[in-house]
mmCIF file of C-alpha atoms in Angstrom:
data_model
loop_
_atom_site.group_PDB
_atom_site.id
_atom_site.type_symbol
_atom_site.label_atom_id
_atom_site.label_comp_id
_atom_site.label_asym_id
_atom_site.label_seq_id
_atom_site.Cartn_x
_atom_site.Cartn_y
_atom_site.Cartn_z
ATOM 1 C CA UNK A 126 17.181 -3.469 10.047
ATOM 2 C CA UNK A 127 14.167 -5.110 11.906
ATOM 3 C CA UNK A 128 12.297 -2.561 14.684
ATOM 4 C CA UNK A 129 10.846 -3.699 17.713
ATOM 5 C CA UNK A 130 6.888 -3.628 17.706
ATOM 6 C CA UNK A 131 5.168 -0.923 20.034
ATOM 7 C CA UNK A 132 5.053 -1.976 23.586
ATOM 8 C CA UNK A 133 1.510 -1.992 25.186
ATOM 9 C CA UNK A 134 -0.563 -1.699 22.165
ATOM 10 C CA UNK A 135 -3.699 -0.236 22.964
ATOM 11 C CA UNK A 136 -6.868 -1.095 21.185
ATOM 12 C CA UNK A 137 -8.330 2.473 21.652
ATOM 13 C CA UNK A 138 -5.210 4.230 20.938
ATOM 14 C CA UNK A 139 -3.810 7.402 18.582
ATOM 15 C CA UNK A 140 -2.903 8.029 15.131
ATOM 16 C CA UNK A 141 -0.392 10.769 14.718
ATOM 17 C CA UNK A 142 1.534 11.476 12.330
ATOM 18 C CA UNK A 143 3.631 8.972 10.835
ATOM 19 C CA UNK A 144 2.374 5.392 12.127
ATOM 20 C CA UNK A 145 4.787 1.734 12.773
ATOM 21 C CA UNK A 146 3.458 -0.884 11.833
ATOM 22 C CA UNK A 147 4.389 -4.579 13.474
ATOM 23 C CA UNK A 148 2.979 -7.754 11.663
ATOM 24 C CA UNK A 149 3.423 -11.107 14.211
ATOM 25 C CA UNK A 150 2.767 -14.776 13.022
ATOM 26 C CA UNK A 151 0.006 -13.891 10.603
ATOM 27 C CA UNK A 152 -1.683 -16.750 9.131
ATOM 28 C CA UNK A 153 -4.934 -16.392 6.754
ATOM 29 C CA UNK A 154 -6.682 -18.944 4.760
ATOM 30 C CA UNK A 155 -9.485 -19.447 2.591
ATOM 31 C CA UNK A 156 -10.936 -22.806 3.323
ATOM 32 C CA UNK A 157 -8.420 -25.264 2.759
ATOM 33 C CA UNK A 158 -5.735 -23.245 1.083
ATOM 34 C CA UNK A 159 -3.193 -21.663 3.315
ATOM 35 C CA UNK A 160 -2.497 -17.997 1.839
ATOM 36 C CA UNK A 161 0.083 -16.511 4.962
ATOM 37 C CA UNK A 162 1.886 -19.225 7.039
ATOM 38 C CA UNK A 163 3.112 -17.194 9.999
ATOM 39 C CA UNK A 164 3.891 -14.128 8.105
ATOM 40 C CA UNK A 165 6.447 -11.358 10.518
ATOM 41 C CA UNK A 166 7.301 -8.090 9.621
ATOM 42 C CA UNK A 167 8.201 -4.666 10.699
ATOM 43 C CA UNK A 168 7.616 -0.965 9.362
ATOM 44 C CA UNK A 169 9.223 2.187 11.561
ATOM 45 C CA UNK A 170 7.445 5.280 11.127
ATOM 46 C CA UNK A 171 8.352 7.261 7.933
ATOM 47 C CA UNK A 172 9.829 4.079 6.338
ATOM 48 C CA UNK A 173 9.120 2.286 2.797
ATOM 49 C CA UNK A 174 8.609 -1.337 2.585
ATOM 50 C CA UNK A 175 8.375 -2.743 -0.629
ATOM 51 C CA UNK A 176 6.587 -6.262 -0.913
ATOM 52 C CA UNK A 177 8.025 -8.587 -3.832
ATOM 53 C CA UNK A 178 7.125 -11.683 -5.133
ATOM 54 C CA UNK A 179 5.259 -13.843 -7.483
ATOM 55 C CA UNK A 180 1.869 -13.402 -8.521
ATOM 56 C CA UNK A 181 -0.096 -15.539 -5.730
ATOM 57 C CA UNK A 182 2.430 -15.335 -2.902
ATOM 58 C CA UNK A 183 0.163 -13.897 -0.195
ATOM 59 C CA UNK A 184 1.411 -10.114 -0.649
ATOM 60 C CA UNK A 185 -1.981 -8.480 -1.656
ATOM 61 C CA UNK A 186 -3.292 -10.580 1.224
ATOM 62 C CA UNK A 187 -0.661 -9.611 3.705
ATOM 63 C CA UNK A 188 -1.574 -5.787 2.641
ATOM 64 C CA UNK A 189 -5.588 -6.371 3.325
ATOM 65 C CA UNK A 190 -5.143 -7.566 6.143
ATOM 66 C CA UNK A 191 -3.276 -4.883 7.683
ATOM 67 C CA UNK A 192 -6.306 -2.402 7.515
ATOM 68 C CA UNK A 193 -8.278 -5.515 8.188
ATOM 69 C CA UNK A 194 -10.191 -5.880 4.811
ATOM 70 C CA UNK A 195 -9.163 -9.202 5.410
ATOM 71 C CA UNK A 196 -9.570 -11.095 9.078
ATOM 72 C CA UNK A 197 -6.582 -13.501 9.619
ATOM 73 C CA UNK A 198 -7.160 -16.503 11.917
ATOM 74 C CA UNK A 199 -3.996 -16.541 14.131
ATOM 75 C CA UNK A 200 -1.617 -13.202 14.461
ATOM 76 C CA UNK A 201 -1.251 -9.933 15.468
ATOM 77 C CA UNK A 202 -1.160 -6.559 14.186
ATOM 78 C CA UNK A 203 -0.074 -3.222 15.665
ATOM 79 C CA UNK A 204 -0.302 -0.275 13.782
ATOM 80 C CA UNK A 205 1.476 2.908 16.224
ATOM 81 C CA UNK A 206 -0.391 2.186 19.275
ATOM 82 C CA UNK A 207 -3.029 0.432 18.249
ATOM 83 C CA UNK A 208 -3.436 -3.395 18.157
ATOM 84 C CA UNK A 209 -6.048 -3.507 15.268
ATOM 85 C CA UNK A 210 -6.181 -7.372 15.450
ATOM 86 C CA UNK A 211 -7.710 -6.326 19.331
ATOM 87 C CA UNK A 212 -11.361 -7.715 19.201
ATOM 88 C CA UNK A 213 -11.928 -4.485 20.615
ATOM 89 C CA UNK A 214 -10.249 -2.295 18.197
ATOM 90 C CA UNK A 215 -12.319 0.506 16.254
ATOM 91 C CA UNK A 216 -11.692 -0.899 12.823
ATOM 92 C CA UNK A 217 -13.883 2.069 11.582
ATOM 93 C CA UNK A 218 -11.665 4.114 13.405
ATOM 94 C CA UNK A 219 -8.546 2.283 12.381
ATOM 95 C CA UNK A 220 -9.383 2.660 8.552
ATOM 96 C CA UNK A 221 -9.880 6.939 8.925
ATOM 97 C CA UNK A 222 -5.953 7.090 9.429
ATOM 98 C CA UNK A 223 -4.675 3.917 6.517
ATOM 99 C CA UNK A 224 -5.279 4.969 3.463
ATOM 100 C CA UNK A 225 -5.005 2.679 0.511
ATOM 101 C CA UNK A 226 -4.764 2.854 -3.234
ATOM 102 C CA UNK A 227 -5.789 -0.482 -5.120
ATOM 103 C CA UNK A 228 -4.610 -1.467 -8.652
ATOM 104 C CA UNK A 229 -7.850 -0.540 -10.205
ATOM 105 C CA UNK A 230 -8.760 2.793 -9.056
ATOM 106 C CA UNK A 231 -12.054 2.325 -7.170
ATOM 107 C CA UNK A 232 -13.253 5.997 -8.347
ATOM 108 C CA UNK A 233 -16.913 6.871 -7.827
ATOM 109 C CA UNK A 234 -18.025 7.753 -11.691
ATOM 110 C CA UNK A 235 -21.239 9.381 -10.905
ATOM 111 C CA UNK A 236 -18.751 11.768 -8.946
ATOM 112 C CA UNK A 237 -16.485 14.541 -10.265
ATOM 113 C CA UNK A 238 -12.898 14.251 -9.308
ATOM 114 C CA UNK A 239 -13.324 17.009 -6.222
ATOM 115 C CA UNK A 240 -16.640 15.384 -5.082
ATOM 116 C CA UNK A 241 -14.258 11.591 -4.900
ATOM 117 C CA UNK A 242 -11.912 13.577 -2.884
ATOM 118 C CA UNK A 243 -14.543 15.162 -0.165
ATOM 119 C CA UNK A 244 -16.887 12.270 0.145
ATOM 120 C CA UNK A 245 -15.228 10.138 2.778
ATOM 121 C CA UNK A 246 -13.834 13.498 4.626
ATOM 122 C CA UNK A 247 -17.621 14.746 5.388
ATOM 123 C CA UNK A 248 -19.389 11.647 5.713
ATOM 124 C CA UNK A 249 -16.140 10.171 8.021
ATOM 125 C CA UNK A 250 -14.410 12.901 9.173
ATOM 126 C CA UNK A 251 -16.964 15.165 9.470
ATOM 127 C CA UNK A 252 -15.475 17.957 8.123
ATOM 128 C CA UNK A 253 -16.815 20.891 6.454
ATOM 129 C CA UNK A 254 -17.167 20.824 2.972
ATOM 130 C CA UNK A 255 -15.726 24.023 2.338
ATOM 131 C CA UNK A 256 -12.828 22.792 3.995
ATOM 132 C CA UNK A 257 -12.918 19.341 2.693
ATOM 133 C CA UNK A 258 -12.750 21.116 -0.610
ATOM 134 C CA UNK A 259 -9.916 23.216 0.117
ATOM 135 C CA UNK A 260 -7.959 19.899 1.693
ATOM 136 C CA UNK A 261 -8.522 17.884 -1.683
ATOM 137 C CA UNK A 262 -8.140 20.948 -4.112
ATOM 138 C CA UNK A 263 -4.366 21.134 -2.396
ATOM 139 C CA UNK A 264 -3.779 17.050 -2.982
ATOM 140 C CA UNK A 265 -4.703 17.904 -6.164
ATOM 141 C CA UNK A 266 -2.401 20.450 -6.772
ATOM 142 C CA UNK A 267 0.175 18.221 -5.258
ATOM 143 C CA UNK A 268 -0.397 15.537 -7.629
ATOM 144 C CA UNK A 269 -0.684 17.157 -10.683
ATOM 145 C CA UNK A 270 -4.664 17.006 -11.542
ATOM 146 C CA UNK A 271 -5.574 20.367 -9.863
ATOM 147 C CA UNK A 272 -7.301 21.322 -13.214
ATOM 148 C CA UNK A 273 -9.113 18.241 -13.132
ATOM 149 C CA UNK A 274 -11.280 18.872 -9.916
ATOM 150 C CA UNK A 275 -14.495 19.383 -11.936
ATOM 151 C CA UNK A 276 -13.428 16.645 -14.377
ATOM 152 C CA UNK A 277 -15.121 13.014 -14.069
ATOM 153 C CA UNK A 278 -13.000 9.632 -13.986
ATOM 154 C CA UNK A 279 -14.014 8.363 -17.528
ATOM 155 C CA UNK A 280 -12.258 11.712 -18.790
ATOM 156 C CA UNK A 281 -9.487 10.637 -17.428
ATOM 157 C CA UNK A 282 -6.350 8.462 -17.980
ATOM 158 C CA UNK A 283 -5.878 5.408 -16.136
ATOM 159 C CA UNK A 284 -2.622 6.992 -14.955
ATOM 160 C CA UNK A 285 -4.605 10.328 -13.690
ATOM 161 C CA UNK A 286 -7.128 8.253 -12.338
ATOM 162 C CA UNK A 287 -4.781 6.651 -10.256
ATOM 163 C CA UNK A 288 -3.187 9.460 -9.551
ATOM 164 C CA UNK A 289 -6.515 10.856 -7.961
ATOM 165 C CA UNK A 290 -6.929 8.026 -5.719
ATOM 166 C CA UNK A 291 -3.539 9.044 -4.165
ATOM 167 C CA UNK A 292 -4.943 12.447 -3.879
ATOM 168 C CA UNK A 293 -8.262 10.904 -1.842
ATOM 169 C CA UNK A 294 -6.241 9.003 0.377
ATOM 170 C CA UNK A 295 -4.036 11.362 1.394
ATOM 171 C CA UNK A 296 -7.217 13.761 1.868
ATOM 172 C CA UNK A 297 -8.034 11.773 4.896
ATOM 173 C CA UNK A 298 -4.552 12.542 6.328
ATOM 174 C CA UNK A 299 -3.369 8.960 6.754
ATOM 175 C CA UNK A 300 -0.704 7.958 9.330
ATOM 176 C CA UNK A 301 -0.061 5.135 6.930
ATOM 177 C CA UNK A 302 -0.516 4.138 3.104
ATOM 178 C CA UNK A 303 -0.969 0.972 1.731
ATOM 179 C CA UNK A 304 -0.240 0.523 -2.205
ATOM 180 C CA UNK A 305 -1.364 -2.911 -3.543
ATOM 181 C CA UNK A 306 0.609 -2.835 -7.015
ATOM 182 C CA UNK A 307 -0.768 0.347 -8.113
ATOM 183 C CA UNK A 308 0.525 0.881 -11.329
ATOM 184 C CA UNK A 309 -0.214 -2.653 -12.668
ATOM 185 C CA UNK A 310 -3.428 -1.770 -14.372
ATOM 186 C CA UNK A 311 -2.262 1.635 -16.285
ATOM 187 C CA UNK A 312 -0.480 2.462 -19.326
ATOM 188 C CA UNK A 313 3.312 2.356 -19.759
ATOM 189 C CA UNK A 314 3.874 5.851 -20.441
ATOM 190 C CA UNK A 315 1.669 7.196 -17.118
ATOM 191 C CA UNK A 316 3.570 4.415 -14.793
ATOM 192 C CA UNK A 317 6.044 6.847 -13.911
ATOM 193 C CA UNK A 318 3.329 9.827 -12.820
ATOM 194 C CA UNK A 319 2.353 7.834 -10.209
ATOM 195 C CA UNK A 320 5.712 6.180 -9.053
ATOM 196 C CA UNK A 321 7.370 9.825 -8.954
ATOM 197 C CA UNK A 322 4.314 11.041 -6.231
ATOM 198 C CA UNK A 323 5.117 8.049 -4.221
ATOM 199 C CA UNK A 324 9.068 8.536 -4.580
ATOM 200 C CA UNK A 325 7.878 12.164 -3.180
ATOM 201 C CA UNK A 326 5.443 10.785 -0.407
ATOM 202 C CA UNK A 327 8.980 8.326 0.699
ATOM 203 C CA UNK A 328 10.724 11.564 0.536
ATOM 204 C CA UNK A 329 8.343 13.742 3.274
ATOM 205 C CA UNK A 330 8.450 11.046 5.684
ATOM 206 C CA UNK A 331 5.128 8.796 4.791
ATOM 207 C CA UNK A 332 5.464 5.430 6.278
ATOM 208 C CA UNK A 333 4.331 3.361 3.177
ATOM 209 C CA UNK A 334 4.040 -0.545 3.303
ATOM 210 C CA UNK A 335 4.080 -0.924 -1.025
ATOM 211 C CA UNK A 336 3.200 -4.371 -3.346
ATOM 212 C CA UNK A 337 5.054 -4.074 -6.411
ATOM 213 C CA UNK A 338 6.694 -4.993 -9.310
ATOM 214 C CA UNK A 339 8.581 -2.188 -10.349
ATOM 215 C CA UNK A 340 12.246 -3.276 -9.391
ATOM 216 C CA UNK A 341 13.637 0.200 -9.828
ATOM 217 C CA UNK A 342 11.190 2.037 -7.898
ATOM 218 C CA UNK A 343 11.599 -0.561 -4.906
ATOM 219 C CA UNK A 344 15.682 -0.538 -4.892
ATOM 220 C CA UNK A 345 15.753 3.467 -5.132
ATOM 221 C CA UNK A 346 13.106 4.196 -2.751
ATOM 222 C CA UNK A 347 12.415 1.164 -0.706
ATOM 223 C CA UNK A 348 14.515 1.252 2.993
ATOM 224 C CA UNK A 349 13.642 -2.667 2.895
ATOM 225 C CA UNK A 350 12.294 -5.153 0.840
ATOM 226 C CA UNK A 351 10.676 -8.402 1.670
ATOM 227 C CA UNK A 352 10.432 -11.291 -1.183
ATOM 228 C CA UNK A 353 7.350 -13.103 -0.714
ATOM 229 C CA UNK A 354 6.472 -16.872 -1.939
ATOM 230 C CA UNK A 355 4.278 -19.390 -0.984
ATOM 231 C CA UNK A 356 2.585 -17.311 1.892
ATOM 232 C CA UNK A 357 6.289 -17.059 3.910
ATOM 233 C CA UNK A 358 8.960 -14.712 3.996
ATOM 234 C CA UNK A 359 11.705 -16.104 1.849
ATOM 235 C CA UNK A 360 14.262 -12.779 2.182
ATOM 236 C CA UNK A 361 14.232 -9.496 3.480
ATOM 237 C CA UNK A 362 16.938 -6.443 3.929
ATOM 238 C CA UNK A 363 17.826 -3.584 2.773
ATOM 239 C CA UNK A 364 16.925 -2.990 -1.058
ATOM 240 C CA UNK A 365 20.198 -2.660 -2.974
ATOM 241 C CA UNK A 366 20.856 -6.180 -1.097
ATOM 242 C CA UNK A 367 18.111 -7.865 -1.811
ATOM 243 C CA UNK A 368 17.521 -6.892 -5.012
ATOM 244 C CA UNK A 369 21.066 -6.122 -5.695
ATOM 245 C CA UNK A 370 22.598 -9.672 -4.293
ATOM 246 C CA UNK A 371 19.920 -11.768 -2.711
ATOM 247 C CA UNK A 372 20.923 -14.724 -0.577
ATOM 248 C CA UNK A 373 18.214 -17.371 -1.831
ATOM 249 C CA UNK A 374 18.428 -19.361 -5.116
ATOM 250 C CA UNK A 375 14.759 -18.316 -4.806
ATOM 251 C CA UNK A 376 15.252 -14.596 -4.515
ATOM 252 C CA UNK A 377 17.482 -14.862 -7.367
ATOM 253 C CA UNK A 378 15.461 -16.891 -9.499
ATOM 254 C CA UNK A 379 12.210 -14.352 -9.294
ATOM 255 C CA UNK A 380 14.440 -11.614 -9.719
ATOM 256 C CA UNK A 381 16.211 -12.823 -13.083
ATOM 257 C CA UNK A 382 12.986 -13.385 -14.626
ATOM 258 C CA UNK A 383 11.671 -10.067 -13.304
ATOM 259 C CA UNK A 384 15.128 -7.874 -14.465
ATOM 260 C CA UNK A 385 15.202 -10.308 -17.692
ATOM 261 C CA UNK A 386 11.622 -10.464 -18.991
ATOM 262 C CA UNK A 387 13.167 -11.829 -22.665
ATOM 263 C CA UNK A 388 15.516 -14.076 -21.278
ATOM 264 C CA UNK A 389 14.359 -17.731 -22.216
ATOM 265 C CA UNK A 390 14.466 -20.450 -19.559
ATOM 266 C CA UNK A 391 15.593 -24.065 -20.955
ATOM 267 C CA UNK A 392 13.055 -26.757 -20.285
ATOM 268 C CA UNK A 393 14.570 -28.546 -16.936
ATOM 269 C CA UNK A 394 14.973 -32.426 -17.957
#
């Protein structure tokens, strides 16, 4: 089900709580290659949007632009209240309520696994640091690695290191998170750590706005999905539909070769 973007976005306006999020005709390129042709899509509060595609279809770019790591040429975004594409708009500002957790982990090294999780809440949200500390030591807990807090990231799994990236983000008490394929980089066996924190993020009400592969986790958690390719939106809907029985011949075609992975393709003639 598509959602109607905000009325009278607001450049200067709140975060709270659980944030929309309304994409309009987005269009970015670099130089002469057109990554998002006119990209639309919507995101109520406390829903989970799953982004699928093939590799190069525009969906890591459609996700950096939304917290404006990226700066499209033509298009609007709304995020709640708040137009961020607004020249005006308090990007700074913006950024203190998405978080975002890349495929590699972005970790500071030189920091323990506390000290990644306070950083950006004193020198942002200038918080205490007693009470940034007690606000990360409960993420944390809540993802598994309270143990870990005096740990550094090269003791750590790629799985936990992820999984303390979750716990940073959601330190800064985001209105929105952003995943860009974040299990892509780790280890088979630790995949499903992470996945089962977001499946429990989906489950308090977090809107989430997700670039993945994992088919499963997008049809059992996902409340839409949108196939990507070539920088448009080929299909969107609900998940069991569009990953259960998509409409397009090109839908269908990603998603055999995704569900299928050994399944040989005959040379076309």
């Amino acid at each position: 089900m598509s959602h109607p973007s905000p009325s009278a976005p607001r450049p200067g306006g709140d975060l709270a709580g659980a944030a929309s999020v309304a994409v309009e005709d987005l269009h970015k390129s670099y130089g002469s290659l057109e990554v998002l042709k006119g990209i639309s899509l919507t995101v109520a509060a406390g829903q989970v949007v799953c982004l699928i595609g093939p590799s190069g279809s525009g969906k890591s770019t459609l996700l950096r632009c939304v917290n404006l790591l990226e700066t499209p040429q033509k298009g609007r975004i709304t995020i709640g209240d708040v137009e961020v594409t607004d020249p005006e708009a308090d990007v700074d500002r913006l950024r203190r309520h998405v978080g975002m957790v890349f495929q590699q982990f972005n970790l500071f090294p030189h920091l323990s696994v506390l000290e990644n999780c306070t950083v950006a809440q004193v020198k942002v949200l200038k918080r205490e640091k007693a009470e940034a500390e007690r606000i990360a030591r409960a993420n944390l807990e809540r993802v598994g690695l309270a143990e870990k807090a005096d740990g550094y990231p090269d003791q750590l799994s790629g799985g936990q290191q992820q999984r303390v990236a979750i716990a940073r983000a959601l330190s800064m008490d985001p209105s929105l998170m952003l995943f860009d394929e974040p299990t892509s980089a780790l280890d088979p066996e630790t995949v499903g750590d992470v996945l089962a924190i977001m499946r429990s993020l989906a489950a308090e009400g977090m809107t989430m706005l997700v670039v993945t592969h994992e088919m499963e986790f997008a049809r059992d958690v996902a409340d839409r999905v949108v196939f990507m390719d070539g920088g448009v939106v080929v299909e969107e809907g609900p998940a069991a539909e569009v990953i259960g029985s998509p409409r397009e011949a090109r839908t269908r075609a990603f998603l055999s070769r995704v569900l299928n992975p050994t399944q040989v393709q005959a040379p076309e003639d």
